[in-house]
mmCIF file of C-alpha atoms in Angstrom:
data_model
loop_
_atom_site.group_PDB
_atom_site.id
_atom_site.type_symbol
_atom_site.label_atom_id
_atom_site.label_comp_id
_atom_site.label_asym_id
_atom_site.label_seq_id
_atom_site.Cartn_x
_atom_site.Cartn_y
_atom_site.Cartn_z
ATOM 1 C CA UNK N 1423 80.198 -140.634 116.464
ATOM 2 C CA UNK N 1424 77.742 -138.319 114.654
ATOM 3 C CA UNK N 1425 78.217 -137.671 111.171
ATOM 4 C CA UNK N 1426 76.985 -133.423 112.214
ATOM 5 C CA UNK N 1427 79.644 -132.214 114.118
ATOM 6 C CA UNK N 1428 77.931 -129.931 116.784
ATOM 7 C CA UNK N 1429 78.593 -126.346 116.797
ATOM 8 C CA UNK N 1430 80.853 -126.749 120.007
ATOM 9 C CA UNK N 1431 83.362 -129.487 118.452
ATOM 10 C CA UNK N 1432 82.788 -127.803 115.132
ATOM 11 C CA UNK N 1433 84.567 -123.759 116.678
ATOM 12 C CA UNK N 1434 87.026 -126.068 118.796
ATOM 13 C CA UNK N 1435 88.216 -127.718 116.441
ATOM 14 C CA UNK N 1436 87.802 -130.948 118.113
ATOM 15 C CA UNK N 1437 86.498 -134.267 117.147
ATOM 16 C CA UNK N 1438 82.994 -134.784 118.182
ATOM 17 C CA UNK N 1439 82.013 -137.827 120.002
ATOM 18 C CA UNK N 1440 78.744 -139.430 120.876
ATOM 19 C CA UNK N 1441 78.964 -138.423 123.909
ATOM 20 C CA UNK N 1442 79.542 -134.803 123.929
ATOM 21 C CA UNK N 1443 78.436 -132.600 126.409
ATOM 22 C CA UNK N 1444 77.834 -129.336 124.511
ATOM 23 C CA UNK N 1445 75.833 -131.789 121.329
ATOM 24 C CA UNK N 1446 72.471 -131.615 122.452
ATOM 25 C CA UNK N 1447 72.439 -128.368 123.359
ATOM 26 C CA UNK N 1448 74.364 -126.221 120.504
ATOM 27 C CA UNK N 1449 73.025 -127.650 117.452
ATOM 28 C CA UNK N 1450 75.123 -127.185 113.796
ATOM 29 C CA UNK N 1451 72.012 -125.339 112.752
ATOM 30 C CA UNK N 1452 73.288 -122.393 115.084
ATOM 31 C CA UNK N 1453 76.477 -121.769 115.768
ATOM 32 C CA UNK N 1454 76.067 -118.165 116.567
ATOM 33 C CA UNK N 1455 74.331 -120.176 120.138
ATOM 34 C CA UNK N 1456 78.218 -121.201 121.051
ATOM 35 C CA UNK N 1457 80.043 -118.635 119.427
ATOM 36 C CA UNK N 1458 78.609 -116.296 121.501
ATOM 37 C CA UNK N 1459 78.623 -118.631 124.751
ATOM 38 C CA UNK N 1460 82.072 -119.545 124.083
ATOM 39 C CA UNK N 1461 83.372 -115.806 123.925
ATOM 40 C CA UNK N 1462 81.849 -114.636 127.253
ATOM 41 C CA UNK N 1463 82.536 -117.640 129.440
ATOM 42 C CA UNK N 1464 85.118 -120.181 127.591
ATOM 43 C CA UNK N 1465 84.423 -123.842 126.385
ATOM 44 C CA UNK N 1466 85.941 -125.479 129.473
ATOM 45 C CA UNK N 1467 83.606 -122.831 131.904
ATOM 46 C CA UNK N 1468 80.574 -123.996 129.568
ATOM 47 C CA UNK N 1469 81.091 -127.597 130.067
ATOM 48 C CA UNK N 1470 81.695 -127.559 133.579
ATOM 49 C CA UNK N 1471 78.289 -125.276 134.558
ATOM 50 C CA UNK N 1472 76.599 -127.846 132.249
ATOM 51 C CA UNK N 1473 78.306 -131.069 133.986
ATOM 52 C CA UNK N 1474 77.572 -129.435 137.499
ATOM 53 C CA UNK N 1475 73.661 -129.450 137.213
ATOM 54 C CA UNK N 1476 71.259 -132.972 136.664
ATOM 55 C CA UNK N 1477 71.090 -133.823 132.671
ATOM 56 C CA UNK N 1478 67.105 -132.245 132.533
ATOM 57 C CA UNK N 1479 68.548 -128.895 133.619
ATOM 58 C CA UNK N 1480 71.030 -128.575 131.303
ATOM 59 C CA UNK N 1481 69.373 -127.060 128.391
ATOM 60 C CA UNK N 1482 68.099 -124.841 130.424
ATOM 61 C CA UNK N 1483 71.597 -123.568 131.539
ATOM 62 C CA UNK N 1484 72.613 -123.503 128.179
ATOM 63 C CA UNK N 1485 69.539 -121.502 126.907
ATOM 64 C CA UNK N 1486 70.093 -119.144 130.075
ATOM 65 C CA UNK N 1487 73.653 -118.949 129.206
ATOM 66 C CA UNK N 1488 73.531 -117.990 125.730
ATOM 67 C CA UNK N 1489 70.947 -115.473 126.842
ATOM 68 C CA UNK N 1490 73.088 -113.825 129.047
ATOM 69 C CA UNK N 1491 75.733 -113.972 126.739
ATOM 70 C CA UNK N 1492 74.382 -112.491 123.910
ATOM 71 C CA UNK N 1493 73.023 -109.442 126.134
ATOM 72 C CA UNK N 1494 76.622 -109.102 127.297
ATOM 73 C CA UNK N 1495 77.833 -108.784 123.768
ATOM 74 C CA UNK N 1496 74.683 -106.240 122.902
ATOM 75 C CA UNK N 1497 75.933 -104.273 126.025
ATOM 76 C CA UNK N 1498 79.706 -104.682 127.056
ATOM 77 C CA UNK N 1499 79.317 -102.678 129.645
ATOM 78 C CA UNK N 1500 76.038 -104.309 131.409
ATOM 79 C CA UNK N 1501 75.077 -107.191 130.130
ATOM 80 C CA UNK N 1502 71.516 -108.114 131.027
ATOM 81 C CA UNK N 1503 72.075 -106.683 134.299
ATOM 82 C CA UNK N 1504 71.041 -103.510 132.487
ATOM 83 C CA UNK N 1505 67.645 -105.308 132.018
ATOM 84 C CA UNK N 1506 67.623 -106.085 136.029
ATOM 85 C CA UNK N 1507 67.895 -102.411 136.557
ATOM 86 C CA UNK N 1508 65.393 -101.529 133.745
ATOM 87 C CA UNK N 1509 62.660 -103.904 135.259
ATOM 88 C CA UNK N 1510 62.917 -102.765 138.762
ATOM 89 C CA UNK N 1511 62.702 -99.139 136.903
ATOM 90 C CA UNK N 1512 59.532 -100.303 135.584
ATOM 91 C CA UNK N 1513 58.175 -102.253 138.540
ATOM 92 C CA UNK N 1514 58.881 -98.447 141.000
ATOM 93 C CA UNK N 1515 57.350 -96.329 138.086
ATOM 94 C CA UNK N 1516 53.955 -98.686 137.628
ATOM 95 C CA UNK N 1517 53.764 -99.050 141.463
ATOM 96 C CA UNK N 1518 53.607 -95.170 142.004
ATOM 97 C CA UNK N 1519 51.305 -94.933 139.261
ATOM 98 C CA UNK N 1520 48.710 -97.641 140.763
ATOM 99 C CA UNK N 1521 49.681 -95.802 144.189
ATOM 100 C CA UNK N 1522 48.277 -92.230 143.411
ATOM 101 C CA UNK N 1523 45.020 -93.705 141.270
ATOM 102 C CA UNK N 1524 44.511 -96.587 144.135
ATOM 103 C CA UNK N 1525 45.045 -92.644 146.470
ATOM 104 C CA UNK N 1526 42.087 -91.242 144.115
ATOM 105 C CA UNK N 1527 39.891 -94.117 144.530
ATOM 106 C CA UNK N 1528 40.985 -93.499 148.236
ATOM 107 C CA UNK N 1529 39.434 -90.294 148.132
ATOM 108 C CA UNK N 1530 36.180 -90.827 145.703
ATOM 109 C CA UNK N 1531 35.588 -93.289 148.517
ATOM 110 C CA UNK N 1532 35.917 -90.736 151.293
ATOM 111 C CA UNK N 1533 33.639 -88.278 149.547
ATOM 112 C CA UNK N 1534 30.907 -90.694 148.440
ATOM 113 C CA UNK N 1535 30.730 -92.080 152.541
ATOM 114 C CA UNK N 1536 30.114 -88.283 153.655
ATOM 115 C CA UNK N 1537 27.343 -87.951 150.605
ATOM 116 C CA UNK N 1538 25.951 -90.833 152.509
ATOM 117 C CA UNK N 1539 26.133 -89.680 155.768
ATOM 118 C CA UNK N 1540 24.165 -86.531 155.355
ATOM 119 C CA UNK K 996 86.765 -97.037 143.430
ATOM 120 C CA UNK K 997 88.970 -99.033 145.170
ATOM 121 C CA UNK K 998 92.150 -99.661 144.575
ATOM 122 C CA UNK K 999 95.395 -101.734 145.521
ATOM 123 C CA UNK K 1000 98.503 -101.181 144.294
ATOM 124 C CA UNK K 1001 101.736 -103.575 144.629
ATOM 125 C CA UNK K 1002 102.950 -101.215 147.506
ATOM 126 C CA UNK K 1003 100.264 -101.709 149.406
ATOM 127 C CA UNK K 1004 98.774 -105.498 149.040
ATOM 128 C CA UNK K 1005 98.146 -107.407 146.181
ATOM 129 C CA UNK K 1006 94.351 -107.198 144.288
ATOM 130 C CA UNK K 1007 92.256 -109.918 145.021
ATOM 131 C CA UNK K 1008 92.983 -111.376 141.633
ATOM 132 C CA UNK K 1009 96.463 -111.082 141.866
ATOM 133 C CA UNK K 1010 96.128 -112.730 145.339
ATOM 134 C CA UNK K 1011 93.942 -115.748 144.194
ATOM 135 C CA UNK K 1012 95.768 -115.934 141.001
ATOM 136 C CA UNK K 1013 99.049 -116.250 143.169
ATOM 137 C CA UNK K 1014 100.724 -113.664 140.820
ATOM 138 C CA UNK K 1015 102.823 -110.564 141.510
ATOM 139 C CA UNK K 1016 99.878 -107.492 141.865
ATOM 140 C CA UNK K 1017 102.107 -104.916 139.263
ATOM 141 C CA UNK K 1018 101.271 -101.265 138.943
ATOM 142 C CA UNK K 1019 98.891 -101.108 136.139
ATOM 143 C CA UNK K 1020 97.292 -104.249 137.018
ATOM 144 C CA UNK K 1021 94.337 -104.291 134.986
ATOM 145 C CA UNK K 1022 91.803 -106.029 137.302
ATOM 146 C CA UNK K 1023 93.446 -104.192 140.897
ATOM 147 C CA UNK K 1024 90.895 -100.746 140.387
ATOM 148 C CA UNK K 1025 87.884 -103.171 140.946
ATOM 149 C CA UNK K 1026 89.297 -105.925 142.690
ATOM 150 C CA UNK K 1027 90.397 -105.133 145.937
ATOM 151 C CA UNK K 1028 91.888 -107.168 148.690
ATOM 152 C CA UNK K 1029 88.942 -106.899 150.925
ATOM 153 C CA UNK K 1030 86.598 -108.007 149.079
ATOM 154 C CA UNK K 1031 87.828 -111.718 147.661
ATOM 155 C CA UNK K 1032 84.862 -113.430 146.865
ATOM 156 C CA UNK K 1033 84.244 -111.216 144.223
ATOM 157 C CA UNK K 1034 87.140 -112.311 141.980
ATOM 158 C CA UNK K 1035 86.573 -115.784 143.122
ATOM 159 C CA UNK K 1036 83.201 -115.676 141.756
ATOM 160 C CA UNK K 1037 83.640 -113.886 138.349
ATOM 161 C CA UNK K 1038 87.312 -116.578 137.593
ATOM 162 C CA UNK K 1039 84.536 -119.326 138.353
ATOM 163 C CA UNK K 1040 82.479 -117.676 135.884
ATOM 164 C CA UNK K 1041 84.360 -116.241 133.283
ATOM 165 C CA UNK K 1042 87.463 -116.864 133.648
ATOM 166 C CA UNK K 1043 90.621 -113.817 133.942
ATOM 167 C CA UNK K 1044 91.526 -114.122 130.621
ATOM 168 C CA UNK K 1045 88.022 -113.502 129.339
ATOM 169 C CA UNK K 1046 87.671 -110.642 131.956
ATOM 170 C CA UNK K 1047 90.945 -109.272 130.618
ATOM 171 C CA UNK K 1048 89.607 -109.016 127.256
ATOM 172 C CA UNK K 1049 86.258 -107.827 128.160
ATOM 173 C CA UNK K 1050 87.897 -104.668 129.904
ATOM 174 C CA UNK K 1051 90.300 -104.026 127.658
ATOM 175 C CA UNK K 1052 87.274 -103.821 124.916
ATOM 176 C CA UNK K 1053 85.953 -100.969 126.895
ATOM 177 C CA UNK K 1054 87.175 -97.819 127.946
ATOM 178 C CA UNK K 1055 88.424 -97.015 131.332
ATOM 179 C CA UNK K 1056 85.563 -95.466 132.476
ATOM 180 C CA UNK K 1057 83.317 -97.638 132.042
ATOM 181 C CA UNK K 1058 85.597 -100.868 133.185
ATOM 182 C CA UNK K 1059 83.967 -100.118 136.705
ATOM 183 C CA UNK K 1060 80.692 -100.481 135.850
ATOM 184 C CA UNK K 1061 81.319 -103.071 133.676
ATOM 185 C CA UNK K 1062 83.444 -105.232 136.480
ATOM 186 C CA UNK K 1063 80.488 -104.579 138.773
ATOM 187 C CA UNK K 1064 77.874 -106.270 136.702
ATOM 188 C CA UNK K 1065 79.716 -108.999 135.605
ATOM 189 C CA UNK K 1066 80.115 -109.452 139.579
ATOM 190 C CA UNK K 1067 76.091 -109.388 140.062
ATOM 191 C CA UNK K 1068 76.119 -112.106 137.008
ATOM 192 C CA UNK K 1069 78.772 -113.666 138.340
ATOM 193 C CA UNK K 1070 77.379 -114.167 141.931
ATOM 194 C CA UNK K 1071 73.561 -115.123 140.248
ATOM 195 C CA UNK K 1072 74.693 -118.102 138.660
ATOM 196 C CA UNK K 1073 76.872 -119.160 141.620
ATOM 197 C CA UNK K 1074 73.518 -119.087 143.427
ATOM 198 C CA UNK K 1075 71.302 -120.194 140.654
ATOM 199 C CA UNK K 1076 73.323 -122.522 138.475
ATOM 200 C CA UNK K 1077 70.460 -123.287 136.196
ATOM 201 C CA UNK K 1078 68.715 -120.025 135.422
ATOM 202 C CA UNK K 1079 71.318 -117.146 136.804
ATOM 203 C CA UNK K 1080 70.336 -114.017 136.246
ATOM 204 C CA UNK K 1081 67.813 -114.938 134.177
ATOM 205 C CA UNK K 1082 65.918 -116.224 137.038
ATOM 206 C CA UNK K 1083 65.304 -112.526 137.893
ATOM 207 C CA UNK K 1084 64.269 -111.128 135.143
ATOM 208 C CA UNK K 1085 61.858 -113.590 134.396
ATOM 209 C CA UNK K 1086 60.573 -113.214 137.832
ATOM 210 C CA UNK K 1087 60.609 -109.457 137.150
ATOM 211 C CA UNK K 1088 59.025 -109.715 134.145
ATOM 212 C CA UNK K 1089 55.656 -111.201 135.639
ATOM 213 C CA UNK K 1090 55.967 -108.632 138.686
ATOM 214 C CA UNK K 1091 55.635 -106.132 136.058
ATOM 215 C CA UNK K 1092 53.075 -107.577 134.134
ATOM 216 C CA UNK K 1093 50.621 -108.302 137.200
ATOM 217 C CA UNK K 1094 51.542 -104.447 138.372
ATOM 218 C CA UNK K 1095 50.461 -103.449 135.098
ATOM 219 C CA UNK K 1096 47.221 -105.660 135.178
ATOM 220 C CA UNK K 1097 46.190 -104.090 138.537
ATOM 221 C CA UNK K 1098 47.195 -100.979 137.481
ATOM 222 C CA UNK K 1099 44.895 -101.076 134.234
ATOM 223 C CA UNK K 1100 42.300 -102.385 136.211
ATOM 224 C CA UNK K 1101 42.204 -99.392 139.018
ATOM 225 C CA UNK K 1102 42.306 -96.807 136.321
ATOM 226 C CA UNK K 1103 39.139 -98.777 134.782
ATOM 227 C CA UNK K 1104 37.887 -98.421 138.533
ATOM 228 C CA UNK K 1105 38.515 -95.036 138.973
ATOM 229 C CA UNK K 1106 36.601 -93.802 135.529
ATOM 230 C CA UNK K 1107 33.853 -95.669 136.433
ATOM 231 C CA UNK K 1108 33.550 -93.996 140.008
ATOM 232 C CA UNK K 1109 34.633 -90.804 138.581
ATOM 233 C CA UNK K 1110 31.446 -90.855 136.200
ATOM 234 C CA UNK K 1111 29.532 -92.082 139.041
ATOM 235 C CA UNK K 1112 28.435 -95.403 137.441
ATOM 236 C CA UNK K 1113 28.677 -97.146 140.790
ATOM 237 C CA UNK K 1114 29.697 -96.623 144.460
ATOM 238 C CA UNK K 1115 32.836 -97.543 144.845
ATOM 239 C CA UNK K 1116 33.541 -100.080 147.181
ATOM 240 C CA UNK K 1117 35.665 -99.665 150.669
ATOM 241 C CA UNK K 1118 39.472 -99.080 149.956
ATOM 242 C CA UNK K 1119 41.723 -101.933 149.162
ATOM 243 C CA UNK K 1120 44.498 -102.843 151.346
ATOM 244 C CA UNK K 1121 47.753 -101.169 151.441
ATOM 245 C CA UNK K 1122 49.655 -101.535 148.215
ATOM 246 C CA UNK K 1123 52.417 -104.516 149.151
ATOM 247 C CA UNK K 1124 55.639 -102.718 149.285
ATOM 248 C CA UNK K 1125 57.903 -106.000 147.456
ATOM 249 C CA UNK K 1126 60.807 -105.318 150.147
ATOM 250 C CA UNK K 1127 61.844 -109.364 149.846
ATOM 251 C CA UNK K 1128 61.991 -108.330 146.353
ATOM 252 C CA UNK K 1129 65.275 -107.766 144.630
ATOM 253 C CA UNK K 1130 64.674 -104.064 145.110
ATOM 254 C CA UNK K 1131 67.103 -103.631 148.190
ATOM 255 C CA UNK K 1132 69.654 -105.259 145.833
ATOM 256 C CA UNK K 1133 68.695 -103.659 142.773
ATOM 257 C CA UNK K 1134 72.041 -102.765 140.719
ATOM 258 C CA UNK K 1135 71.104 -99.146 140.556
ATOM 259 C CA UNK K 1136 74.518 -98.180 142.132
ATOM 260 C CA UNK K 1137 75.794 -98.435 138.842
ATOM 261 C CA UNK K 1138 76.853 -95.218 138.058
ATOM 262 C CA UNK K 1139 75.335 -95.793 134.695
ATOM 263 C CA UNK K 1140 72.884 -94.762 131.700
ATOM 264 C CA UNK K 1141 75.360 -94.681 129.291
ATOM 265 C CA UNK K 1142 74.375 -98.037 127.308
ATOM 266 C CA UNK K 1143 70.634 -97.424 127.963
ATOM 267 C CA UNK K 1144 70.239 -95.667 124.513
ATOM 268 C CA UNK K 1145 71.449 -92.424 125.861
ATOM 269 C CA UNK K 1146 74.713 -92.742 123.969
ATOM 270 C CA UNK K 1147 77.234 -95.506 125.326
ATOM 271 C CA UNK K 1148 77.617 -99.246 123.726
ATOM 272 C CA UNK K 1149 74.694 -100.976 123.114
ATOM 273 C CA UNK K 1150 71.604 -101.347 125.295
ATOM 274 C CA UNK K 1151 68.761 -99.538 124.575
ATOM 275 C CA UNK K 1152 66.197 -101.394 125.551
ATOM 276 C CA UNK K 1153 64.969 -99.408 128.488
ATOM 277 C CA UNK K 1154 61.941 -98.040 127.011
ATOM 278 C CA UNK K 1155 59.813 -100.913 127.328
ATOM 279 C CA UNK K 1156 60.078 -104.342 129.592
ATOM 280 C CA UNK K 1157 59.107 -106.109 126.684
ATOM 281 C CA UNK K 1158 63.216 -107.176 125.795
ATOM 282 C CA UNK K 1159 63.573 -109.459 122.669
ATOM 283 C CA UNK K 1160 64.837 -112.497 123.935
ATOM 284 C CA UNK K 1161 66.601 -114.895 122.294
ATOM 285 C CA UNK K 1162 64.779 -117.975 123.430
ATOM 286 C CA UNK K 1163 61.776 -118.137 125.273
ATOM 287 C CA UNK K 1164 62.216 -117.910 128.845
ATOM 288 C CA UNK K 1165 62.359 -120.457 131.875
ATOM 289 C CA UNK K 1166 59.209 -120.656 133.537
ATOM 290 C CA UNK K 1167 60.149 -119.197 136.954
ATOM 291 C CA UNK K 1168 57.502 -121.603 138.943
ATOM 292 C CA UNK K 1169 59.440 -124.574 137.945
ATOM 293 C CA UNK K 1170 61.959 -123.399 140.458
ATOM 294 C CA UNK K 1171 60.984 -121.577 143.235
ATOM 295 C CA UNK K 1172 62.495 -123.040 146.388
ATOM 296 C CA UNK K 1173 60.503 -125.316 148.711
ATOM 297 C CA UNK K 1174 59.455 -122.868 150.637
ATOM 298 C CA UNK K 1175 57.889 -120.830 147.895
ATOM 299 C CA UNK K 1176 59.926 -117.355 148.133
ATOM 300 C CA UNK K 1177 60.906 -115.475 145.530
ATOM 301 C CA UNK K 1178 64.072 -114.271 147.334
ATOM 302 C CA UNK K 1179 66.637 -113.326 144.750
ATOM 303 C CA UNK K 1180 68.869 -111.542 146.113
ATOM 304 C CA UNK K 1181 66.568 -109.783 148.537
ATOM 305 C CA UNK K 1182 68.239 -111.529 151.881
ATOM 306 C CA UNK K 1183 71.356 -110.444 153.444
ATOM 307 C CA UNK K 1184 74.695 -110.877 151.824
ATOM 308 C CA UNK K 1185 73.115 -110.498 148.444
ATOM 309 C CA UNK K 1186 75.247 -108.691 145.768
ATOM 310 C CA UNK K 1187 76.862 -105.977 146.989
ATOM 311 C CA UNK K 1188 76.985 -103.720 144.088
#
C-alpha cells in the first residue's frame, strides 16, 4: 500500500492499493488529469479501456484520454473532434494554396520551354 | 434529425438499455432505431448517464451536434483503443506540417523563377489528392461553427493547427498497422457523421 494515495483512489474515495490500475498513470501531483477523465468517461469506463490494452500502452491511453477529455470540457459541444475538422480545414486550404503556385510554376515552365524553342 | 418516439419504436438507447422509449426521451432525437451501433458505441465509451449529463449541459440545439461527435470519438477509440482520436490528429498534424513545408518551399521556387535566377525545372507530378485520408470522413457534416470562436462554448482554436496540448503527443509511427496505411477512417463503414 502506498503511503500517496493516487489521484484516482484519492476523488473515489477508495483505499488505494499497490496494485491499482489508475496509480501509475494519475499521479497525486495532478489530480485535475482524473478529475477531468473521470467526468467525461466514469472511473469504471477508465479502468476497463486501461485493463483492455497490454501494460506498455496504457499510459498512452491514459495520456490520450485525458487529452480528449479535457478538449471535451473546453468544447461541450465538440470535443477535439472540432480539432479533426479544423486540421482537415487546414490540410484543403494549404493544398489549394501549393496547387495554384505548383499551377504558376506550371506555367513559368511553359513559357521558359517556348523562349527556348525559338 | 431523426427521431423515434414511443409510438413508433423505441430509440436505440432505450432499446439496448431495455427501458421503456418515453416521449421526451432525452437521447431518442439522435439515437434512432436504425442505427444501433451508435449507442452501443458511445454506452461503451461514456456511459448513458454521463451522456445524459453532457446533453443536458447544453442547449437543445446544439445536443445534435454534440451527440454526433461524441459518436466519431466514440467509434475512434473502439477502433483505436490506445490513441482514439488522437491518433488522427496527430497524423493530421504532420500532414499539415509537410503540406506546409512543400508549400514554403514552391513559393521559394516560384520567386526564384519569377526573378529569373534559374530555369525552372520540368513540372512536378500531380499534387497527391490524400483520398485514403480521413477527408471522405471528415466530420464537416456538423452543422457547426458555433464553438470555433465565432460565439458558442468554448473552442476557438481554429485559427492555427498549432492546438495547446496537454501532453505531448503519441508518436503516430509507433502504430501504424503492418501494412503501413494511414487509414483512419478513410475505408468504408467509417463514421458516419
Amino acid at each position: 500500500m502506498t503511503s500517496k494515495r493516487f489521484a484516482a483512489c484519492k476523488q473515489l474515495r477508495r483505499k488505494c492499493h499497490s496494485d491499482c490500475i489508475f496509480l501509475p498513470y494519475f499521479p497525486p501531483n495532478n489530480p485535475q488529469r482524473f478529475s477531468y477523465v473521470h467526468r467525461i468517461y466514469g472511473a469504471s469506463s477508465v479502468g476497463k479501456m486501461l485493463q483492455q490494452v497490454e501494460e506498455h500502452q496504457r499510459g498512452d491511453v491514459a495520456d490520450s484520454l485525458y487529452y480528449e477529455a479535457y478538449w471535451r470540457i473546453k468544447d461541450p459541444v465538440y470535443g477535439c473532434v472540432g480539432i479533426i475538422t479544423a486540421l482537415h480545414e487546414e490540410i484543403y486550404h494549404v493544398q489549394f494554396q501549393l496547387a495554384k503556385v505548383q499551377a504558376q510554376i506550371d506555367l513559368l515552365y511553359q513559357n521558359g520551354v517556348y523562349t527556348f524553342d525559338s | 434529425m431523426a427521431s423515434s418516439s414511443s409510438y413508433n419504436s423505441p430509440c436505440a438507447a432505450c432499446k439496448f438499455l431495455r427501458r421503456k422509449c418515453l416521449p421526451g426521451c432525452i437521447f431518442s432525437p439522435y439515437f434512432p432505431p436504425e442505427e444501433p451501433q451508435k449507442f452501443i458505441n458511445v454506452h461503451k465509451i461514456f456511459g448513458a448517464s454521463n451522456v445524459t449529463k453532457l446533453l443536458n449541459e447544453l442547449l437543445p440545439h446544439q445536443r445534435e451536434d454534440a451527440v454526433n461527435s461524441l459518436a466519431y470519438e466514440a467509434e475512434a477509440r473502439v477502433r483505436d483503443p490506445v490513441y482514439g482520436c488522437v491518433g488522427a490528429i496527430t497524423f493530421l498534424q504532420r500532414q499539415v506540417e509537410r503540406l506546409q513545408k512543400e508549400l514554403d518551399a514552391a513559393n521559394a521556387d516560384l520567386i526564384r523563377y519569377a526573378c529569373n535566377e534559374f530555369t525552372p525545372p520540368p513540372p512536378p507530378p500531380p499534387l497527391p489528392i490524400h483520398h485514403n485520408v480521413a477527408l471522405r470522413q471528415r466530420p464537416a457534416e456538423f452543422s457547426r461553427r458555433s464553438s470555433m470562436g465565432h460565439g458558442g462554448g468554448g473552442g476557438g482554436f481554429h485559427q492555427t493547427p498549432n492546438f495547446p496540448m496537454p501532453y505531448s503527443l503519441p508518436n503516430w509511427n509507433d502504430h501504424q498497422n503492418p501494412s503501413g496505411d494511414h487509414h483512419y477512417y478513410g475505408g468504408g463503414g467509417g463514421a458516419s457523421i
